Short mmCIF file of C-alpha atoms in Angstrom, two decimals:
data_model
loop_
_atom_site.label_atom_id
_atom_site.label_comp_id
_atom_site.label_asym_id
_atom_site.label_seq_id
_atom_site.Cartn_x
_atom_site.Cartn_y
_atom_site.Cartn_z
CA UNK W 234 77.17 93.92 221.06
CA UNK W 235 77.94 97.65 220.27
CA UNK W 236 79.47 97.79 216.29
CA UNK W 237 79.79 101.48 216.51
CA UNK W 238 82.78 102.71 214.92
CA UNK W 239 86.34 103.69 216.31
CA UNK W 240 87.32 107.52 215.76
CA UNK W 241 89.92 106.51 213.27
CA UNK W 242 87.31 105.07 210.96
CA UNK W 243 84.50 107.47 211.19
CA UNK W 244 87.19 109.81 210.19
CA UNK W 245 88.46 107.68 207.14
CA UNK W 246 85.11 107.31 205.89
CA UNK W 247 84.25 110.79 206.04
CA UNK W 248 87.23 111.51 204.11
CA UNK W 249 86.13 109.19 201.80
CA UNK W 250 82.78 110.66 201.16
CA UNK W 251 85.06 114.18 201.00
CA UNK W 252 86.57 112.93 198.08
CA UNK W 253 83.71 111.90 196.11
CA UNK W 254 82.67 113.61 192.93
CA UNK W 255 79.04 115.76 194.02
CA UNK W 256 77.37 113.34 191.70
CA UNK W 257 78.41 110.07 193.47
CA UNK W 258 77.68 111.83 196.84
CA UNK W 259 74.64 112.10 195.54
CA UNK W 260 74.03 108.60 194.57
CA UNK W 261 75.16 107.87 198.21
CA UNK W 262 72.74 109.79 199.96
CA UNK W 263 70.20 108.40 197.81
CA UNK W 264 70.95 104.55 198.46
CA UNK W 265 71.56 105.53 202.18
CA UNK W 266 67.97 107.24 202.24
CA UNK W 267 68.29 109.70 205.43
CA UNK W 268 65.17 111.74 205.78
CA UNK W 269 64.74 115.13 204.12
CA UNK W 270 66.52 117.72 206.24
CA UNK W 271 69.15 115.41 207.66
CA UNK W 272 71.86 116.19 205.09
CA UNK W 273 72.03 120.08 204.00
CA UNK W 274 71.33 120.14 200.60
CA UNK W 275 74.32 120.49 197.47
CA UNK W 276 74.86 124.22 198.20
CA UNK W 277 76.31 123.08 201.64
CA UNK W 278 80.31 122.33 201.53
CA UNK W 279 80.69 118.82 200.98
CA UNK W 280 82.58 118.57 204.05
CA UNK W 281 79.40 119.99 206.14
CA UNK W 282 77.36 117.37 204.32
CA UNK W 283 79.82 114.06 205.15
CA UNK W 284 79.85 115.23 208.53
CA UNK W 285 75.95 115.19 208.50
CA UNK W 286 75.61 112.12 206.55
CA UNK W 287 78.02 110.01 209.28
CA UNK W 288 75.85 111.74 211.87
CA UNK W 289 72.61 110.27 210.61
CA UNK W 290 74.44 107.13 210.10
CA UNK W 291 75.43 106.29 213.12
CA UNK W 292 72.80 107.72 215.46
CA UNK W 293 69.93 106.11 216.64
CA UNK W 294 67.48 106.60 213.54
CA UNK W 295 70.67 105.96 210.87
CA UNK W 296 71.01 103.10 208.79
CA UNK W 297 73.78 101.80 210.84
CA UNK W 298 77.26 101.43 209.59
CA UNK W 299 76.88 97.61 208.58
CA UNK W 300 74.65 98.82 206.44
CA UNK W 301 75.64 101.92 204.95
CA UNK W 302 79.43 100.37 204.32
CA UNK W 303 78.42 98.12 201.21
CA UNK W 304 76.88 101.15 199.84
CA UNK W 305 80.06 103.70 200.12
CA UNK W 306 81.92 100.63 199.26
CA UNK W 307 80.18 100.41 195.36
CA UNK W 308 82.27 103.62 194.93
CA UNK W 309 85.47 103.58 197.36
CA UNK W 310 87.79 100.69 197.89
CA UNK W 311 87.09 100.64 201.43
CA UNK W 312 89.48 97.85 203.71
CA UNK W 313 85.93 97.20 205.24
CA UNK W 314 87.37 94.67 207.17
CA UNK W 315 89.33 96.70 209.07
CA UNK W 316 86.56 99.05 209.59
CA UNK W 317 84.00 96.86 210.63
CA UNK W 318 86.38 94.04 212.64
CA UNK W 319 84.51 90.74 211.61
CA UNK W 320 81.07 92.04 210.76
CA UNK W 321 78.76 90.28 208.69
CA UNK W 322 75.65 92.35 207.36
CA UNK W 323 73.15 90.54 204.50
CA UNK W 324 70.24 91.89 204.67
CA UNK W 325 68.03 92.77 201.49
CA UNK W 326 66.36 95.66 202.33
CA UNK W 327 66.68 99.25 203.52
CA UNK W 328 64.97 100.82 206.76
CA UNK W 329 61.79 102.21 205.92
CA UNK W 330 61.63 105.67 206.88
CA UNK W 331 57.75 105.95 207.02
CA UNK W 332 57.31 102.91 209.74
CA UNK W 333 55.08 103.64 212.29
CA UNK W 334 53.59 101.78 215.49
CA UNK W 335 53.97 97.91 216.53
CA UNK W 336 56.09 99.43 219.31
CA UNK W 337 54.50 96.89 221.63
CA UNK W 338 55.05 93.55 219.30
CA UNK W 339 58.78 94.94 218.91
CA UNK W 340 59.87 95.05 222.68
CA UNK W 341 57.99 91.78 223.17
CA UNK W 342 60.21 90.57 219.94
CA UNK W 343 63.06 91.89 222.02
CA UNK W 344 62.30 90.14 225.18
CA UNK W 345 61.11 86.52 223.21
CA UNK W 346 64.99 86.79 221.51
CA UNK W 347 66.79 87.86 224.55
CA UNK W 348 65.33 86.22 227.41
CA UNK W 349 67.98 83.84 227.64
CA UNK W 350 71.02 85.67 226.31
CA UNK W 351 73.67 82.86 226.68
CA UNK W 352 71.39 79.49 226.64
CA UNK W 353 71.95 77.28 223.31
CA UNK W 354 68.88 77.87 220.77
CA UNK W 355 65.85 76.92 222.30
CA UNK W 356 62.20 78.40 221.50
CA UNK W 357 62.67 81.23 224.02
CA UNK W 358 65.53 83.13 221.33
CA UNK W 359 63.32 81.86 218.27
CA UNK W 360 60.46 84.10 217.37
CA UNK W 361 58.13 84.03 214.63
CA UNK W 362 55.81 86.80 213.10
CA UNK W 363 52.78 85.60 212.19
CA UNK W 364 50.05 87.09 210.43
CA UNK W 365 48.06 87.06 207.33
CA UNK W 366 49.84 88.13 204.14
CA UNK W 367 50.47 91.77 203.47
CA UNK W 368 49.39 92.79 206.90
CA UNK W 369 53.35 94.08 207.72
CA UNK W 370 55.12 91.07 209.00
CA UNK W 371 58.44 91.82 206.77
CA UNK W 372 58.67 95.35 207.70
CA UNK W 373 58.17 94.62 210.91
CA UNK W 374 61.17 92.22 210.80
CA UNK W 375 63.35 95.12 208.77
CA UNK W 376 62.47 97.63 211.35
CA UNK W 377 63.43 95.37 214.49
CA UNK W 378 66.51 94.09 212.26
CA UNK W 379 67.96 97.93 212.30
CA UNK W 380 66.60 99.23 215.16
CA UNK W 381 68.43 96.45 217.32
CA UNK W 382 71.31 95.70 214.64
CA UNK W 383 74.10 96.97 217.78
CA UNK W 384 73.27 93.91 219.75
CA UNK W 385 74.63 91.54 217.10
CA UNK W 386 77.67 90.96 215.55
CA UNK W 387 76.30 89.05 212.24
CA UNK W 388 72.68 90.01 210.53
CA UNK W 389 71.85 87.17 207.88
CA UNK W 390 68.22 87.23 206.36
CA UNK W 391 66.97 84.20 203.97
CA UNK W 392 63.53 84.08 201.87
CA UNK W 393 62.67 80.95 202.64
CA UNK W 394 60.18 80.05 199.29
CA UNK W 395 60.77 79.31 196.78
CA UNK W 396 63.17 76.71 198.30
CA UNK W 397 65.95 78.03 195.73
CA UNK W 398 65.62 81.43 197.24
CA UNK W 399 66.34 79.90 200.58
CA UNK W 400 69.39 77.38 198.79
CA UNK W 401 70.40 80.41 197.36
CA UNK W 402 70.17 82.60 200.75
CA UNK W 403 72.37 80.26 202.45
CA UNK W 404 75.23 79.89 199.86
CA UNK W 405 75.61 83.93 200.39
CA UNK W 406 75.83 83.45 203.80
CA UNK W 407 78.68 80.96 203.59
CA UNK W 408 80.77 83.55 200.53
CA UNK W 409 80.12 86.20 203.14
CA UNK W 410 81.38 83.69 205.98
CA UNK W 411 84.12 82.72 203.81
CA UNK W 412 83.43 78.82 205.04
CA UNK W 413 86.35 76.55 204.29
CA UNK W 414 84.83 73.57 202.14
CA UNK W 415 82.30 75.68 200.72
CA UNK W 416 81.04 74.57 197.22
CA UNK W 417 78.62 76.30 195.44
CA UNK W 418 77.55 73.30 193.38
CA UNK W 419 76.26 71.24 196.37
CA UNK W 420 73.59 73.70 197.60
CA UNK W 421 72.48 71.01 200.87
CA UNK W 422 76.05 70.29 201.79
CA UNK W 423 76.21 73.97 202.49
CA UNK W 424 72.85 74.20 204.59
CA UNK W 425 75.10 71.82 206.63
CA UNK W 426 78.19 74.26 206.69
CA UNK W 427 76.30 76.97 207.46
CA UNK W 428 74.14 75.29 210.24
CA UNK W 429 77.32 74.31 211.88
CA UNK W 430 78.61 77.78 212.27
CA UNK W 431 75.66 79.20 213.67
CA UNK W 432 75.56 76.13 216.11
CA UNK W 433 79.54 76.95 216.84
CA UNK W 434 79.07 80.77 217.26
CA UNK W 435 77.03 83.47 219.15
CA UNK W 436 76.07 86.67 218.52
CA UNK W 437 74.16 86.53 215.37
CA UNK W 438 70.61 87.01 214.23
CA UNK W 439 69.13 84.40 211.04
CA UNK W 440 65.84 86.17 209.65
CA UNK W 441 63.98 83.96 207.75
CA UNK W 442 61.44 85.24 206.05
CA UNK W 443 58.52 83.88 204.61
CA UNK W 444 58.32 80.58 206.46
CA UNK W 445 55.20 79.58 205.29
CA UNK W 446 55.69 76.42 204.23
CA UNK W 447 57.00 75.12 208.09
CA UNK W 448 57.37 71.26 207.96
CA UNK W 449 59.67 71.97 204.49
CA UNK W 450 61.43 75.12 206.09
CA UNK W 451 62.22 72.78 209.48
CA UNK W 452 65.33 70.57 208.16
CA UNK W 453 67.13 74.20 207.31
CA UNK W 454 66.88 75.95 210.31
CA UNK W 455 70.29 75.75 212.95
CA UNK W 456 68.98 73.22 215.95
CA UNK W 457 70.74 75.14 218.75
CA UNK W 458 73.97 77.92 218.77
CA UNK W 459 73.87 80.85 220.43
CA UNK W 460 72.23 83.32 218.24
CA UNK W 461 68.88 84.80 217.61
CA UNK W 462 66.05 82.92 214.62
CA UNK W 463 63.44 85.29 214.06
CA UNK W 464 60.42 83.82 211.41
CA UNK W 465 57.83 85.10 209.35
CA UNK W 466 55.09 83.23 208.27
CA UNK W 467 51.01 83.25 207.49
CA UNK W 468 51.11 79.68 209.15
CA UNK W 469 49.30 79.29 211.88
CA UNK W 470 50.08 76.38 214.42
CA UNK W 471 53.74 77.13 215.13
CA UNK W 472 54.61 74.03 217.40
CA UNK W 473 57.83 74.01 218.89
CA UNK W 474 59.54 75.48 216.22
CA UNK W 475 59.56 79.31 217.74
CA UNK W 476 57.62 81.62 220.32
CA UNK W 477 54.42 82.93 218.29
CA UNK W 478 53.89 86.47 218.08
CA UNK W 479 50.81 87.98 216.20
CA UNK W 480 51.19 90.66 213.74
CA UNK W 481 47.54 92.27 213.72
CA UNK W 482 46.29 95.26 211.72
CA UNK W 483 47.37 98.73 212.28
CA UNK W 484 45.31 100.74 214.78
CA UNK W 485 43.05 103.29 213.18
CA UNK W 486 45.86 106.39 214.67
CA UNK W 487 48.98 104.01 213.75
CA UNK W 488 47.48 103.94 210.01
CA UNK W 489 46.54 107.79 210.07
CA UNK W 490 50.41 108.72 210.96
CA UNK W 491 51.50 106.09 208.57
CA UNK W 492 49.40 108.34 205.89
CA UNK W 493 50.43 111.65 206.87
CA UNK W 494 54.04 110.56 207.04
CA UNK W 495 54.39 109.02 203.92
CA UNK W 496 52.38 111.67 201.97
CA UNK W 497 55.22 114.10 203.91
CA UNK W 498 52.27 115.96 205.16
CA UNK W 499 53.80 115.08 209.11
CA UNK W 500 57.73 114.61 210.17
CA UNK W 501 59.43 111.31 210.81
CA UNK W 502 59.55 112.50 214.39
CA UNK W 503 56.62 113.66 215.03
CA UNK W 504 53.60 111.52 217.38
#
């Protein structure tokens, strides 16, 4: 599902980032994080710079507009949605400019998720990373969550221990859902709500990450619906509950560009 925006609002945004003192511009480009060179630097007319800035943000290395809105939005009372025509974004992390490699596990990500496109949830669109901890599962799931964010129309992502964080991950998705009978005080009636959108709608992607705990983590997870459920977890035996797909260590060149790329030694770009 392409999100990209209309003339109209590209145009209003820019505008909006015109009109921004230099020092909140600033702050901007810093929470947006485009790589160095993307944006001319302060001696450039602002106007040069917004242009640059929407640029990044919309082409195929940008954060994306879903996620770039909430940030213009801390400073500008943007009508988001307007802008963004029934959009839901929550995810807790930026795209990390320095990730390199696990081209291979992303397509086959891509192909486990989309294989059957319009079929209610069954394990062929629910895919779990699994790995040991700290070998990259999460930014693996960040990466895949921007780089195929204009195939969905609503991004939710939910830590799934402690259990609270996973309570708590679901009662944001039902504010930013704006759920009739939503009550914040009875955390499992909302699991319920929540569940029972995904299972009514299509075109949304539930990350939930951290699933190590699976036989607790089971009773929260949408039974069927049209969207996406991608896991990440150290556990092993997976069962039924999603399409296994091993996160292994970095290759001895994958690592090396990682290095020179984050020690700015070697461009974003560059193979």
């Amino acid at each position: 599902m392409d999100n990209a925006l209309s003339s109209e609002a590209r145009q209003k945004l820019i505008q909006c980032l015109n009109a921004l003192p230099q020092a909140q511009f600033e702050e901007v480009l810093y929470a947006s994080n485009p790589a160095p060179g993307i944006v001319p630097g302060g001696q450039a007319p602002q106007g040069l710079r917004s242009k640059a800035l929407m640029d990044w943000v919309e082409g195929p290395t940008g954060c994306g507009p879903r996620a770039f809105l909430p940030i213009l939005a801390a400073y500008v009372d943007l009508e988001t949605e307007a802008i963004t025509a029934d959009v839901h974004w929550l995810v807790p992390y930026p795209r990390n400019p320095f990730f390199t490699g696990r081209e291979d596990l992303l397509q086959d990500m891509h192909d486990t998720l989309t294989r059957h496109q319009r079929a209610a949830l069954t394990q062929q669109n629910r895919a779990a990373l699994k790995g040991l901890g700290g070998i990259g599962k999460t930014q693996t799931a960040v990466e895949y969550v921007y780089r195929y964010q204009s195939e969905y129309q609503h991004i939710f992502w939910v830590k799934a221990e402690p259990a609270e964080e996973l309570l708590t991950g679901y009662s944001n998705i039902a504010q930013a859902l704006q759920l009739p009978g939503y009550d914040p005080t009875d955390r499992p009636a909302v699991v319920g709500l929540v569940n029972r959108w995904f299972e009514a709608n299509e075109g949304w992607l539930l990350v939930v990450d951290n699933a190590d705990d699976l036989k607790s983590v089971r009773q929260y997870l949408p039974l069927k619906g049209a969207g996406h459920l991608l896991l990440t977890t150290r556990a092993q035996a997976l069962g039924d509950i999603a399409h296994p797909l091993e996160v292994n260590k970095m290759e001895v060149e994958e690592g090396t560009l990682f290095l020179l790329r984050r020690a700015r030694l070697l461009s974003e770009e560059a193979e």
